Backbone atoms as SQL, in Angstrom:
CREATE TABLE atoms (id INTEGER PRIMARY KEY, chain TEXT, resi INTEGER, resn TEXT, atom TEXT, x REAL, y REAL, z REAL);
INSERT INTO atoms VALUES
  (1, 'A', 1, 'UNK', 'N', 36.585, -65.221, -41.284),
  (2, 'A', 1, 'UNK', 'CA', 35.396, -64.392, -41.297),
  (3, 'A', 1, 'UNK', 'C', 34.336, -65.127, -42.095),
  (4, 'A', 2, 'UNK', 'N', 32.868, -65.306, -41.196),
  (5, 'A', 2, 'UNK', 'CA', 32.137, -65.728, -42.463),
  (6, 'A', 2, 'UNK', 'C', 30.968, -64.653, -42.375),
  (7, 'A', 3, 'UNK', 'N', 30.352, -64.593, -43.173),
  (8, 'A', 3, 'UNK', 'CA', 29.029, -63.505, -43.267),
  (9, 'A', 3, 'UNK', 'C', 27.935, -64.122, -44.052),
  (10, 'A', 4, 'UNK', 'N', 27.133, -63.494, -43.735),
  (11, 'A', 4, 'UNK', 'CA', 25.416, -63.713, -44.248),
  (12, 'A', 4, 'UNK', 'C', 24.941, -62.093, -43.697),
  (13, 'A', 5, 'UNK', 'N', 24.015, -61.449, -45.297),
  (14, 'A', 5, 'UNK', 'CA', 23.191, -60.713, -45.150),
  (15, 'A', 5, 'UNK', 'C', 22.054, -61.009, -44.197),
  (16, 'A', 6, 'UNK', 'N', 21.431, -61.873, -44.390),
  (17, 'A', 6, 'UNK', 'CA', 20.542, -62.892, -43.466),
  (18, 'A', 6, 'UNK', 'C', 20.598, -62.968, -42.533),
  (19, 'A', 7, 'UNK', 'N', 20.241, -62.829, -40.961),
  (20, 'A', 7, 'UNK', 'CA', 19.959, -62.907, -39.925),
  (21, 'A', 7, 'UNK', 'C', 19.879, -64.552, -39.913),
  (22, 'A', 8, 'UNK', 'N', 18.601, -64.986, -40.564),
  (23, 'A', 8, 'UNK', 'CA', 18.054, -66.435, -40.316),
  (24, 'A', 8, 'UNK', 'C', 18.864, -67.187, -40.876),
  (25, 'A', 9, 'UNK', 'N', 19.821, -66.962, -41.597),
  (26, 'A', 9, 'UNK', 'CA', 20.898, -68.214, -41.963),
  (27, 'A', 9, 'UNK', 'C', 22.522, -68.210, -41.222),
  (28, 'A', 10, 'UNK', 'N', 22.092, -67.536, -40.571),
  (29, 'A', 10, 'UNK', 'CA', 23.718, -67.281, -39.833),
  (30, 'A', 10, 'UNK', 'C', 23.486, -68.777, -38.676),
  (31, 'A', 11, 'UNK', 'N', 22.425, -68.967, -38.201),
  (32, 'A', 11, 'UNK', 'CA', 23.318, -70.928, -37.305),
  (33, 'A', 11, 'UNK', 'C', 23.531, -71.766, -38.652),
  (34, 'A', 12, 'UNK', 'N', 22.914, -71.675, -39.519),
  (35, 'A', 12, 'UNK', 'CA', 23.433, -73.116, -40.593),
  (36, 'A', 12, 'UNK', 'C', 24.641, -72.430, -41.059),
  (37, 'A', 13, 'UNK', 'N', 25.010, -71.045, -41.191),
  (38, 'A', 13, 'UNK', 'CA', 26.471, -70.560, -41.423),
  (39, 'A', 13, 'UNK', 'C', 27.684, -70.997, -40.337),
  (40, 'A', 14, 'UNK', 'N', 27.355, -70.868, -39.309),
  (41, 'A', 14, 'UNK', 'CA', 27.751, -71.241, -38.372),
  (42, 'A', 14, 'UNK', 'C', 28.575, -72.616, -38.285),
  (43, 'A', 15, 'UNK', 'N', 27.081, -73.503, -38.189),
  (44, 'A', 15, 'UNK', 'CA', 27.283, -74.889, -38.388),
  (45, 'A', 15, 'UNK', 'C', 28.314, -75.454, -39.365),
  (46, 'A', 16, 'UNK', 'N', 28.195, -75.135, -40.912),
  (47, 'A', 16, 'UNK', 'CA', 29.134, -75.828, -41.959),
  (48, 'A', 16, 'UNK', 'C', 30.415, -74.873, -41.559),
  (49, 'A', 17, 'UNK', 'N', 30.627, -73.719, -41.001),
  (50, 'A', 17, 'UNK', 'CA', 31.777, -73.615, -40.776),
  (51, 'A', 17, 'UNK', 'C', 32.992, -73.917, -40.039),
  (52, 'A', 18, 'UNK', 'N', 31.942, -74.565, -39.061),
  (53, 'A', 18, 'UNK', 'CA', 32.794, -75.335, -37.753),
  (54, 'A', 18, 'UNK', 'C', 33.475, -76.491, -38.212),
  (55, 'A', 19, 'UNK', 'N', 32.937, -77.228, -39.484),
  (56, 'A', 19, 'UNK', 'CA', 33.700, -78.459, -40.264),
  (57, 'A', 19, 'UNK', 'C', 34.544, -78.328, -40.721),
  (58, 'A', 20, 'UNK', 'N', 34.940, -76.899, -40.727),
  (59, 'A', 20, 'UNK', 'CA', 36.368, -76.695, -42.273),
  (60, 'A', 20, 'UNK', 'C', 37.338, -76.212, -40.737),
  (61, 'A', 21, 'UNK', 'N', 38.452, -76.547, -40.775),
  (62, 'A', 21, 'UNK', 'CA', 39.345, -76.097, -39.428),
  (63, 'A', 21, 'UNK', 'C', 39.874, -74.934, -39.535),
  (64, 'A', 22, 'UNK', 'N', 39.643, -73.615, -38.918),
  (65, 'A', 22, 'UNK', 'CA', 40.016, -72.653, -39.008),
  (66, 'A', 22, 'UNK', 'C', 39.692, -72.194, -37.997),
  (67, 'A', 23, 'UNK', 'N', 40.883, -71.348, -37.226),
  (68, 'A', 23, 'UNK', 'CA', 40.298, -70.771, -36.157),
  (69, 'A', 23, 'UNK', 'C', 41.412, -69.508, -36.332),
  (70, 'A', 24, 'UNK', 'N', 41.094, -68.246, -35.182),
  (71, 'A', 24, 'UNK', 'CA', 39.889, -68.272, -35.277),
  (72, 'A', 24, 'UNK', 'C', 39.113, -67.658, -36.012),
  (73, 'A', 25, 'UNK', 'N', 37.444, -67.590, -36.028),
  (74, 'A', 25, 'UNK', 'CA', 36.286, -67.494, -36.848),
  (75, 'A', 25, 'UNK', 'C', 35.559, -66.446, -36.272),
  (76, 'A', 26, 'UNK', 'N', 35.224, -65.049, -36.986),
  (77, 'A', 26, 'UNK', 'CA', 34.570, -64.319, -36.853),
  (78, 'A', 26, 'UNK', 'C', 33.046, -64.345, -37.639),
  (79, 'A', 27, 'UNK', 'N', 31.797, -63.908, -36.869),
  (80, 'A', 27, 'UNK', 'CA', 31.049, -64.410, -37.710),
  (81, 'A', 27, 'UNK', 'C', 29.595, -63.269, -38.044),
  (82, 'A', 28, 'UNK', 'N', 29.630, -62.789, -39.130),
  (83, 'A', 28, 'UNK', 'CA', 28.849, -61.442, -39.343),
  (84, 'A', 28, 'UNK', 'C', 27.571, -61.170, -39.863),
  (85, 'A', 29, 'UNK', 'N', 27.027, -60.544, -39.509),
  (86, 'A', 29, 'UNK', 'CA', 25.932, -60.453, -40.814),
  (87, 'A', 29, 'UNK', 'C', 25.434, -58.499, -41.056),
  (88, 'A', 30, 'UNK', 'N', 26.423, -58.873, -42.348),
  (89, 'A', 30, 'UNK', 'CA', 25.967, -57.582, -43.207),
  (90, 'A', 30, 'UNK', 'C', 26.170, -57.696, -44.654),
  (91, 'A', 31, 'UNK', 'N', 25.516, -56.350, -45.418),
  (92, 'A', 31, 'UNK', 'CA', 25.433, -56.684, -46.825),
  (93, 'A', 31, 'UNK', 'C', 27.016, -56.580, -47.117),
  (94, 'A', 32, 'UNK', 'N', 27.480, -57.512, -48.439),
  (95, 'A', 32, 'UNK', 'CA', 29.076, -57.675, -48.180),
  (96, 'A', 32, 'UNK', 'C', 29.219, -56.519, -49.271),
  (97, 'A', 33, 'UNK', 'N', 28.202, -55.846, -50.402),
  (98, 'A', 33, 'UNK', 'CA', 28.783, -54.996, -51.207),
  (99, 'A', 33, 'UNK', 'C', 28.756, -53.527, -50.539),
  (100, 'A', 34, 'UNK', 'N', 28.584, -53.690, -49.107),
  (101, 'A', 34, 'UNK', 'CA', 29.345, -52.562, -48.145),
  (102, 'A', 34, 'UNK', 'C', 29.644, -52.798, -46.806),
  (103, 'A', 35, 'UNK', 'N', 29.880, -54.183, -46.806),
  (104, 'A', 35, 'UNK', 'CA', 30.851, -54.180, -46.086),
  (105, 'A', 35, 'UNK', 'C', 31.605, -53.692, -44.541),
  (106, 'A', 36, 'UNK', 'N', 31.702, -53.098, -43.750),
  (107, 'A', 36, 'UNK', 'CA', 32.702, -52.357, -42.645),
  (108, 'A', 36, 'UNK', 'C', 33.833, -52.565, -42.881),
  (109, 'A', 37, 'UNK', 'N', 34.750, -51.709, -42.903),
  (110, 'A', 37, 'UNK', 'CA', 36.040, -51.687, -42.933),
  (111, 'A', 37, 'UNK', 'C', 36.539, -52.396, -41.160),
  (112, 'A', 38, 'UNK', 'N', 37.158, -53.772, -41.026),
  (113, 'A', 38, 'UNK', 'CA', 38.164, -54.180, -40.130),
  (114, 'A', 38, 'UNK', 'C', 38.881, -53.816, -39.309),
  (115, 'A', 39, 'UNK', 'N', 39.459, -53.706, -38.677),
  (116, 'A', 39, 'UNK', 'CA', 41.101, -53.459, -38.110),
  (117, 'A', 39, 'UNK', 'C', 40.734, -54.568, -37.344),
  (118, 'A', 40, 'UNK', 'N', 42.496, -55.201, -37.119),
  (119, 'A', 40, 'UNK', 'CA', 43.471, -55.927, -36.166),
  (120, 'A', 40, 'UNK', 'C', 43.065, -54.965, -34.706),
  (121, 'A', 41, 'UNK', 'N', 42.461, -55.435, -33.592),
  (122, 'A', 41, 'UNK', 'CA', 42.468, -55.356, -32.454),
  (123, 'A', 41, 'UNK', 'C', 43.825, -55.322, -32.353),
  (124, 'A', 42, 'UNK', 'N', 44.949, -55.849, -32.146),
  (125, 'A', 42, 'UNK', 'CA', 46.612, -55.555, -31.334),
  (126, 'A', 42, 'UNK', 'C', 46.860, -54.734, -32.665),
  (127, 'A', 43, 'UNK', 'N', 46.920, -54.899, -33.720),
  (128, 'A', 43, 'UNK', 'CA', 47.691, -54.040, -34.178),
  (129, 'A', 43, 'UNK', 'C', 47.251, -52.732, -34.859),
  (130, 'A', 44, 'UNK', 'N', 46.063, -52.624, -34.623),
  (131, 'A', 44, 'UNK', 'CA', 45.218, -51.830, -35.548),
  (132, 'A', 44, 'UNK', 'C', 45.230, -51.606, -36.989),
  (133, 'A', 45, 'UNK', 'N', 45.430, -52.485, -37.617),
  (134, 'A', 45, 'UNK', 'CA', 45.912, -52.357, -39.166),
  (135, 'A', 45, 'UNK', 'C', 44.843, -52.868, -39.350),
  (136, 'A', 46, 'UNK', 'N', 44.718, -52.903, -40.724),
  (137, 'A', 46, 'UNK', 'CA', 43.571, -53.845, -41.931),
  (138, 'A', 46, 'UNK', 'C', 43.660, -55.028, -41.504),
  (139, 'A', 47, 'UNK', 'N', 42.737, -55.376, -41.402),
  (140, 'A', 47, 'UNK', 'CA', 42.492, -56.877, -41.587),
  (141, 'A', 47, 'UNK', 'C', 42.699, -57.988, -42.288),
  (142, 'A', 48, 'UNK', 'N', 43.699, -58.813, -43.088),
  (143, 'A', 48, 'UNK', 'CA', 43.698, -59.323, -44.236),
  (144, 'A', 48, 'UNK', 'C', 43.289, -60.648, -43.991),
  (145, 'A', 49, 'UNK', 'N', 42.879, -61.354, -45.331),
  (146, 'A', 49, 'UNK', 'CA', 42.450, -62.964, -45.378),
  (147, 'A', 49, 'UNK', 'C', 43.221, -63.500, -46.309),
  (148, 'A', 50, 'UNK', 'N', 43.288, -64.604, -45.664),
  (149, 'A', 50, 'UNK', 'CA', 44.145, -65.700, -46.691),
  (150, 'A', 50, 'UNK', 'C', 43.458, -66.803, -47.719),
  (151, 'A', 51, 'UNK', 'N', 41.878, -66.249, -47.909),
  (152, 'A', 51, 'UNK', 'CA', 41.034, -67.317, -48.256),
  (153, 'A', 51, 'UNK', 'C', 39.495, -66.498, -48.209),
  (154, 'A', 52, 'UNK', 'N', 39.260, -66.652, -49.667),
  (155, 'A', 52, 'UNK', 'CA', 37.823, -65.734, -49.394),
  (156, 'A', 52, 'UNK', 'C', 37.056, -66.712, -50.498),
  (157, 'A', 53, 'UNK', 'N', 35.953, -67.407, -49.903),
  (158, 'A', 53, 'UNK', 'CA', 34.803, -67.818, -50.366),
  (159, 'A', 53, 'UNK', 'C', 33.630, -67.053, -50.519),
  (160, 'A', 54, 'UNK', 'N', 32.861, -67.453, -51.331),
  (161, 'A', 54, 'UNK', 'CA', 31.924, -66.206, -51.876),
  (162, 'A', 54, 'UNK', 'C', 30.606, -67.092, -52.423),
  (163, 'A', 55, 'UNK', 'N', 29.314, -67.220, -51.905),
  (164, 'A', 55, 'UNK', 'CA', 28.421, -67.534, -52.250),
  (165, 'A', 55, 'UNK', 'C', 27.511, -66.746, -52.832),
  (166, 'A', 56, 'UNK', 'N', 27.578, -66.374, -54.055),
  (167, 'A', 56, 'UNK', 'CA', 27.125, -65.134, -54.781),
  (168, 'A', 56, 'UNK', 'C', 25.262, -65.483, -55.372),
  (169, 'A', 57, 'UNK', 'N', 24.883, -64.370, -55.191),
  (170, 'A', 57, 'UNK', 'CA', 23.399, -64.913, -55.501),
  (171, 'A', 57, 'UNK', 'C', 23.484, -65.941, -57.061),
  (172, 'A', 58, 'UNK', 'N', 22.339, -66.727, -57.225),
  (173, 'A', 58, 'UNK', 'CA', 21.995, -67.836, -58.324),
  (174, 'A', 58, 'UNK', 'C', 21.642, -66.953, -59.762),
  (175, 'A', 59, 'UNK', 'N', 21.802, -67.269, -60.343),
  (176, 'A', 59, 'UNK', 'CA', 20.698, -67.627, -61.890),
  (177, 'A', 59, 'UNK', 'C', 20.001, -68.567, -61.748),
  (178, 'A', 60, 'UNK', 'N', 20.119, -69.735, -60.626),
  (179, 'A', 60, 'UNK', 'CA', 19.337, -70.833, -61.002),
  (180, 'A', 60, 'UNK', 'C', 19.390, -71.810, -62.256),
  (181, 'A', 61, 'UNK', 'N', 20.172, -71.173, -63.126),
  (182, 'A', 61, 'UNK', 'CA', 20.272, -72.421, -63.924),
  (183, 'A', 61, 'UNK', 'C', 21.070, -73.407, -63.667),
  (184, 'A', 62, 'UNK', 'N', 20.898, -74.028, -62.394),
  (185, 'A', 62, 'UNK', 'CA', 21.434, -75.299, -62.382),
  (186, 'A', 62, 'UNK', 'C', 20.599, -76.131, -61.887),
  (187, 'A', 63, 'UNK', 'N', 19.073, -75.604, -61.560),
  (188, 'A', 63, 'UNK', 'CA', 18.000, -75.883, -61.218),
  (189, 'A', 63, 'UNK', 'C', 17.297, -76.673, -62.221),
  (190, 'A', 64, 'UNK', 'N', 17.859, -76.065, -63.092),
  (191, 'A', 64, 'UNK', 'CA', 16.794, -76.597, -64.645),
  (192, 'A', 64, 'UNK', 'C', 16.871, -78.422, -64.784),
  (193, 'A', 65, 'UNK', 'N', 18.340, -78.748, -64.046),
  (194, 'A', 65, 'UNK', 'CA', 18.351, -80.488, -64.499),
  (195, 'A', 65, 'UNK', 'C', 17.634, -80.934, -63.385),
  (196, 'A', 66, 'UNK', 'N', 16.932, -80.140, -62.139),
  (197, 'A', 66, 'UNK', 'CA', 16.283, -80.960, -61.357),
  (198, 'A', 66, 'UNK', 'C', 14.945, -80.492, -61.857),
  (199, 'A', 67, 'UNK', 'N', 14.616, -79.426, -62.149),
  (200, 'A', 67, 'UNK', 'CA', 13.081, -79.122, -62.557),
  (201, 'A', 67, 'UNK', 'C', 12.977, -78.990, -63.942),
  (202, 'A', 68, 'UNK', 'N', 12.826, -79.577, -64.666),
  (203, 'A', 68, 'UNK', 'CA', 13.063, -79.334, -66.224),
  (204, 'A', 68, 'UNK', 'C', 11.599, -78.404, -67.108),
  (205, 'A', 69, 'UNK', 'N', 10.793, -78.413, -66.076),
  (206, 'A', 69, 'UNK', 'CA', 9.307, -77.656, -66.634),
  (207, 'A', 69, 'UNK', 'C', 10.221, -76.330, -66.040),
  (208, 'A', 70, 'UNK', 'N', 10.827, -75.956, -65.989),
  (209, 'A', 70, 'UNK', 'CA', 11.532, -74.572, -65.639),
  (210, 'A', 70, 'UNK', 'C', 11.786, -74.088, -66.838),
  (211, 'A', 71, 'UNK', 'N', 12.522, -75.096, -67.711),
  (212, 'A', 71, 'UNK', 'CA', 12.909, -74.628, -69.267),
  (213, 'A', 71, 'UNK', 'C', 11.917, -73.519, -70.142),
  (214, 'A', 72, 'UNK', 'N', 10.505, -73.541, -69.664),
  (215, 'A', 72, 'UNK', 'CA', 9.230, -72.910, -70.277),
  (216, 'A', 72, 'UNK', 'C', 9.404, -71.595, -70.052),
  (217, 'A', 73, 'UNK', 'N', 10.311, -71.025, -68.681),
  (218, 'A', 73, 'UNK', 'CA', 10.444, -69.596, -68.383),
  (219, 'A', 73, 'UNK', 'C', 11.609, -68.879, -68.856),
  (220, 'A', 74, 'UNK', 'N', 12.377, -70.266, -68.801),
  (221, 'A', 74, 'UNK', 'CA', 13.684, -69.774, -69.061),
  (222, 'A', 74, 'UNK', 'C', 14.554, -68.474, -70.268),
  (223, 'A', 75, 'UNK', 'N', 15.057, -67.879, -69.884),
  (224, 'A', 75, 'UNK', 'CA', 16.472, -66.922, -70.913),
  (225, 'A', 75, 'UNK', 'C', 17.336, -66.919, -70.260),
  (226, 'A', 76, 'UNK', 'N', 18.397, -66.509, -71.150),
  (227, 'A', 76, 'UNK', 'CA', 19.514, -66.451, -70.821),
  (228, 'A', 76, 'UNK', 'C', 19.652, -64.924, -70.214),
  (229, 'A', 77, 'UNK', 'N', 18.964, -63.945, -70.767),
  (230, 'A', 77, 'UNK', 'CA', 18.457, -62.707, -70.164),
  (231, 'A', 77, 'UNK', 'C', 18.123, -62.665, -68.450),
  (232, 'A', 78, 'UNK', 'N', 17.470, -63.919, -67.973),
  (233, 'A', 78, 'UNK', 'CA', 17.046, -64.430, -66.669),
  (234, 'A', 78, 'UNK', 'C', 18.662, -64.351, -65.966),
  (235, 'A', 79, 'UNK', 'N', 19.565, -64.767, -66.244),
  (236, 'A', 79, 'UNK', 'CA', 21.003, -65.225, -65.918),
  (237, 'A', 79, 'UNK', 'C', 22.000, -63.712, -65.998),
  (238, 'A', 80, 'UNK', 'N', 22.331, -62.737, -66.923),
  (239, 'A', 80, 'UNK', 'CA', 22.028, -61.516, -66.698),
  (240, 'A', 80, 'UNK', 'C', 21.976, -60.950, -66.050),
  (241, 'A', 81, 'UNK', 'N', 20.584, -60.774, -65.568),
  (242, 'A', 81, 'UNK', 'CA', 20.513, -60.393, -64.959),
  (243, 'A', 81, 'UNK', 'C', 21.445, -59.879, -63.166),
  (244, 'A', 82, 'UNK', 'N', 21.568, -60.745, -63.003),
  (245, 'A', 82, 'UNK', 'CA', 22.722, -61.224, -61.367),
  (246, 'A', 82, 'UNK', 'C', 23.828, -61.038, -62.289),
  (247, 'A', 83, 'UNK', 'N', 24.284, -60.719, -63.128),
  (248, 'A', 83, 'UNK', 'CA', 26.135, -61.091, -63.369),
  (249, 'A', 83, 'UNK', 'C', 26.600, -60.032, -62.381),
  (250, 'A', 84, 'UNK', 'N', 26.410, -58.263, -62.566),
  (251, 'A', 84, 'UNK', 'CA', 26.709, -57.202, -62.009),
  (252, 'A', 84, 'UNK', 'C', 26.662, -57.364, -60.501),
  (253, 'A', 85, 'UNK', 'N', 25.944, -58.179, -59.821),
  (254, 'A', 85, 'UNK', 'CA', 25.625, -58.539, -58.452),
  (255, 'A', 85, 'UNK', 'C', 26.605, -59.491, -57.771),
  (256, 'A', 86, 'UNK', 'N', 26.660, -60.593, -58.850),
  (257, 'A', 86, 'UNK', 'CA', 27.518, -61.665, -58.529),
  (258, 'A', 86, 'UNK', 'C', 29.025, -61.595, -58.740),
  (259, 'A', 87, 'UNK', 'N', 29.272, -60.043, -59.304),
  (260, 'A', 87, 'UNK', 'CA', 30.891, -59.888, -59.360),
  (261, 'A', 87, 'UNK', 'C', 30.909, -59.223, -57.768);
């Protein structure tokens, strides 16, 4: 399963997923902190995964070693912010 809230990023989702070998690949776009509940087409059960990647929104501070005039805005308060989001 891969997902994007995003409409406009689901072909580059697409794309890097076709590199990692897994089949097969379902491919979604909704918000993941709700989600649809699954079922197994043959068996009608839950759906389970053996592998869950998670691209959770930024703080951006890893931005700071490429833009370093960023440091001027910066807190750690800024970072914070997203923790509750990014669990």
């Amino acid at each position: 399963l891969a997902n994007d809230c995003k409409p406009v990023r689901l072909k580059r989702l697409i794309d890097r997923t076709r590199r990692v070998p897994a089949t097969p690949l379902l491919v979604t776009c909704a918000d993941a902190r709700r989600f649809p509940s699954l079922k197994c087409a043959s068996t009608g059960g839950k759906m389970c995964f053996d592998r869950i990647f998670c691209d959770v929104p930024c703080s951006g501070d890893g931005a700071l070693r490429k833009h370093p005039e960023k440091w001027r805005n910066w807190s750690p308060h800024i970072g914070r912010q997203l923790h509750a989001l990014q669990l």
